[in-house]
Coordinates of C-alpha atoms in Angstrom, one line a residue:
M1 CA 138.1 177.9 153.6
I2 CA 137.2 179.9 150.6
A3 CA 138.8 183.3 150.9
T4 CA 136.8 186.5 150.6
G5 CA 136.8 188.7 147.5
K6 CA 137.5 185.9 145.0
S7 CA 136.6 185.7 141.3
D8 CA 137.1 183.1 138.6
H9 CA 135.9 181.7 135.3
C10 CA 133.4 178.9 135.8
V11 CA 130.6 176.8 134.5
L12 CA 127.2 176.3 136.2
L13 CA 126.7 172.7 137.4
H14 CA 123.5 172.9 139.4
R15 CA 121.0 175.4 140.6
R16 CA 117.7 175.3 142.5
P17 CA 115.4 178.0 143.9
Y18 CA 116.3 179.2 147.4
S19 CA 113.7 182.0 147.7
D20 CA 111.6 184.1 145.4
S21 CA 114.7 186.0 144.3
R22 CA 117.7 183.8 145.1
W23 CA 119.2 180.5 143.9
L24 CA 121.3 177.9 145.5
V25 CA 124.1 177.3 143.0
D26 CA 127.1 175.1 142.3
Y27 CA 129.8 176.3 140.0
L28 CA 132.9 174.5 138.8
T29 CA 135.7 177.1 138.6
V30 CA 139.1 177.0 136.9
H31 CA 141.2 177.7 140.0
H32 CA 139.0 177.1 143.1
G33 CA 137.2 173.9 142.4
R34 CA 133.5 173.7 143.1
V35 CA 132.0 176.8 144.6
S36 CA 128.6 176.5 146.3
G37 CA 126.7 179.6 147.1
I38 CA 123.6 181.7 147.2
Q39 CA 123.0 184.0 144.2
R40 CA 120.4 186.7 143.7
Q41 CA 118.4 186.6 140.4
V42 CA 119.4 189.4 138.1
A43 CA 117.0 191.0 135.7
S44 CA 119.6 190.9 133.0
H45 CA 119.5 187.1 133.1
R46 CA 116.3 187.0 131.1
H47 CA 116.0 183.2 131.1
G48 CA 117.6 182.6 134.5
L49 CA 120.9 180.9 135.1
E50 CA 121.6 178.3 132.5
L51 CA 123.5 175.0 132.8
F52 CA 126.3 174.2 130.4
T53 CA 127.2 177.9 130.3
E54 CA 130.4 179.6 131.2
Y55 CA 130.3 182.6 133.5
H56 CA 132.8 184.9 135.3
I57 CA 131.7 185.2 138.9
S58 CA 132.8 186.9 142.0
W59 CA 132.0 185.8 145.5
R60 CA 132.6 186.6 149.2
G61 CA 132.4 184.6 152.4
K62 CA 134.4 181.9 154.2
S63 CA 131.8 179.2 154.7
Q64 CA 131.0 176.3 152.4
L65 CA 128.1 178.4 151.2
V66 CA 129.3 181.7 149.9
T67 CA 127.5 184.7 148.5
I68 CA 127.8 185.2 144.7
T69 CA 128.2 189.0 144.2
R70 CA 128.6 189.2 140.4
C71 CA 127.9 186.9 137.5
D72 CA 128.7 187.7 133.9
L73 CA 127.8 185.5 131.0
E74 CA 130.7 184.4 128.8
R75 CA 129.5 181.6 126.5
S76 CA 127.1 178.7 126.2
F77 CA 127.7 175.1 125.1
R78 CA 125.4 173.3 122.7
V79 CA 124.0 170.4 124.7
G80 CA 120.5 169.3 123.7
G81 CA 118.3 166.4 123.0
R82 CA 119.4 163.0 124.4
K83 CA 122.9 164.4 125.1
L84 CA 121.4 166.7 127.7
Y85 CA 121.3 163.7 130.0
L86 CA 125.0 163.0 129.5
G87 CA 125.8 166.5 130.5
L88 CA 123.6 166.2 133.6
Y89 CA 125.4 163.0 134.5
M90 CA 128.7 164.7 134.3
N91 CA 127.4 167.6 136.4
E92 CA 126.0 165.3 139.1
L93 CA 129.3 163.3 139.3
I94 CA 131.2 166.5 140.0
V95 CA 128.8 167.7 142.7
R96 CA 128.6 164.3 144.3
T97 CA 132.4 163.5 144.4
T98 CA 134.0 166.9 145.1
R99 CA 133.9 169.2 148.2
P100 CA 133.5 172.9 148.2
E101 CA 136.9 174.7 148.0
E102 CA 138.6 171.5 146.8
E103 CA 140.6 172.1 143.6
V104 CA 140.7 169.0 141.5
E105 CA 143.6 169.2 139.1
G106 CA 142.7 169.1 135.4
L107 CA 138.9 168.8 136.1
Y108 CA 137.8 172.0 134.6
E109 CA 139.7 171.4 131.3
A110 CA 138.4 167.8 131.1
Y111 CA 134.8 169.0 131.7
V112 CA 134.9 171.7 129.1
Q113 CA 136.6 169.5 126.5
S114 CA 134.0 166.7 127.2
I115 CA 131.0 169.1 126.9
E116 CA 132.3 170.5 123.7
S117 CA 132.9 167.1 122.2
I118 CA 129.5 165.8 123.3
G119 CA 127.9 168.8 121.5
S120 CA 129.3 167.7 118.2
E121 CA 126.6 166.1 116.0
D122 CA 128.7 163.1 115.0
S123 CA 130.4 162.5 118.4
D124 CA 130.9 159.0 119.7
V125 CA 129.9 159.8 123.3
E126 CA 130.9 156.6 125.1
P127 CA 134.7 157.2 124.8
I128 CA 134.1 160.8 125.7
L129 CA 132.3 159.8 128.9
R130 CA 134.9 157.2 129.8
D131 CA 137.7 159.7 129.4
F132 CA 135.9 162.2 131.6
E133 CA 135.2 159.6 134.3
R134 CA 138.9 158.6 134.3
A135 CA 140.0 162.3 134.5
L136 CA 137.6 162.9 137.4
L137 CA 138.9 159.9 139.4
R138 CA 142.5 160.8 138.6
G139 CA 142.0 164.4 139.8
L140 CA 140.5 163.0 143.0
G141 CA 143.5 160.8 143.6
Y142 CA 141.9 157.5 142.6
E143 CA 143.4 157.0 139.2
I144 CA 142.7 153.5 137.7
V145 CA 145.7 152.0 136.1
F146 CA 144.3 149.6 133.5
D147 CA 147.6 148.0 132.3
Y148 CA 149.2 147.0 135.6
E149 CA 148.4 145.0 138.7
L150 CA 149.1 147.6 141.3
A151 CA 149.6 145.2 144.2
E152 CA 152.1 143.0 142.3
G153 CA 153.6 145.6 140.0
R154 CA 153.1 143.3 137.0
R155 CA 152.0 144.3 133.6
V156 CA 148.6 143.0 132.6
E157 CA 148.8 140.1 130.1
P158 CA 146.3 140.0 127.3
E159 CA 145.5 136.3 127.6
L160 CA 145.1 136.2 131.4
H161 CA 142.1 137.2 133.5
Y162 CA 141.6 139.8 136.2
Q163 CA 139.1 141.3 138.6
F164 CA 138.7 144.9 139.7
V165 CA 138.9 145.9 143.4
P166 CA 138.0 149.5 144.3
D167 CA 141.1 151.2 145.9
G168 CA 143.1 148.1 145.0
G169 CA 143.1 148.1 141.2
F170 CA 143.3 144.9 139.2
Q171 CA 144.4 141.5 140.4
R172 CA 145.0 138.3 138.6
V173 CA 142.3 135.5 138.9
E174 CA 141.6 132.1 137.4
S175 CA 139.6 131.9 134.2
Y176 CA 136.6 130.3 136.0
V177 CA 136.0 133.2 138.4
D178 CA 132.7 135.0 138.0
G179 CA 133.1 138.6 136.7
R180 CA 136.5 138.0 135.4
I181 CA 137.9 140.5 132.8
Q182 CA 140.3 139.5 130.0
G183 CA 143.6 141.3 130.0
A184 CA 143.2 142.2 126.4
S185 CA 140.2 144.4 127.2
L186 CA 142.1 146.2 130.0
L187 CA 145.1 146.9 127.7
A188 CA 142.7 148.3 125.1
I189 CA 141.2 150.7 127.6
A190 CA 144.7 151.8 128.7
S191 CA 145.3 152.7 125.0
N192 CA 142.0 154.5 124.7
D193 CA 140.9 151.9 122.1
Y194 CA 137.2 151.4 122.3
D195 CA 136.6 149.8 119.0
L196 CA 135.3 146.5 120.4
P197 CA 131.9 146.4 122.2
R198 CA 133.5 144.1 124.9
T199 CA 136.0 146.8 125.6
R200 CA 133.3 149.4 126.0
Q201 CA 131.3 147.2 128.4
V202 CA 134.3 146.5 130.6
A203 CA 135.2 150.2 130.8
K204 CA 131.7 151.1 131.7
S205 CA 131.5 148.4 134.4
V206 CA 134.8 149.1 136.0
L207 CA 134.2 152.9 136.1
R208 CA 130.7 152.5 137.4
T209 CA 132.1 150.4 140.2
A210 CA 134.8 152.9 141.0
L211 CA 132.5 155.9 140.9
Q212 CA 129.8 154.3 143.0
H213 CA 132.4 153.6 145.6
R214 CA 133.1 157.3 145.7
V215 CA 129.5 158.5 145.9
G216 CA 128.2 155.9 148.3
N217 CA 125.0 153.9 148.3
Q218 CA 122.7 156.6 147.0
P219 CA 121.9 156.1 143.2
I220 CA 123.1 158.6 140.6
I221 CA 119.9 160.4 139.8
S222 CA 120.8 161.4 136.2
R223 CA 121.5 157.8 135.4
S224 CA 118.0 156.9 136.3
L225 CA 116.6 159.8 134.2
F226 CA 118.6 158.6 131.3
G227 CA 117.4 155.0 131.8
A228 CA 113.8 156.2 131.4
Q229 CA 114.7 158.1 128.2
H230 CA 116.8 155.1 126.9
S231 CA 113.8 152.8 127.3
Q232 CA 111.9 155.0 124.8
N233 CA 114.8 155.1 122.3
T234 CA 117.2 152.2 122.2
A235 CA 119.5 154.2 119.9
A236 CA 120.4 156.5 122.7
P237 CA 124.0 156.5 123.9
A238 CA 124.9 154.6 127.1
L239 CA 125.8 156.2 130.5
S240 CA 128.2 154.6 132.9

């Protein structure tokens, strides 16, 4: 349970009205994982609570829905335009895959680094998203090892073919099997080399499978929102 009288640096992931003067909120904190709570609107927050913004909060309570007692603005990240959907996607993944009170090692740092990188005008967002997705899975204890067959302990060979099994990693298959993945693509992902379009597609497909396995059957809403935007602008970056 979350202890009483806690405080931490955090970033706002999600908020929705709870009453005329209160919000239901989710924060990702540095040391306490995701904190879900009820927060009163404060007059000093002229535009309300903002996503992609760092705060310093205090809270009390031992349930999974605590009471936020203080909230001080620290800094805002520049996430706008089409890239807004990428940020919303990251936020939703965290809310959907983590539990209140659960500290996920390295997640806060990975999130802030990704948001800062996405905000750069010339950023190549696909590798940024893939790195974040891998960091999230790793922190949750489901790291994907792209360059080894986990069951057999054999290194992936570039000329051979493999298939991905959630919770089981990669296993060698014959070249005629549907959905096969060439080893060369897996080795490129393991080296963070996303130069080839095929490598990007494999990374997106594998990570989508792994994450969907974590969130269950319900669709990821932000992905659908992005799809609608993407249909209007084919130059938009690709979500997982």
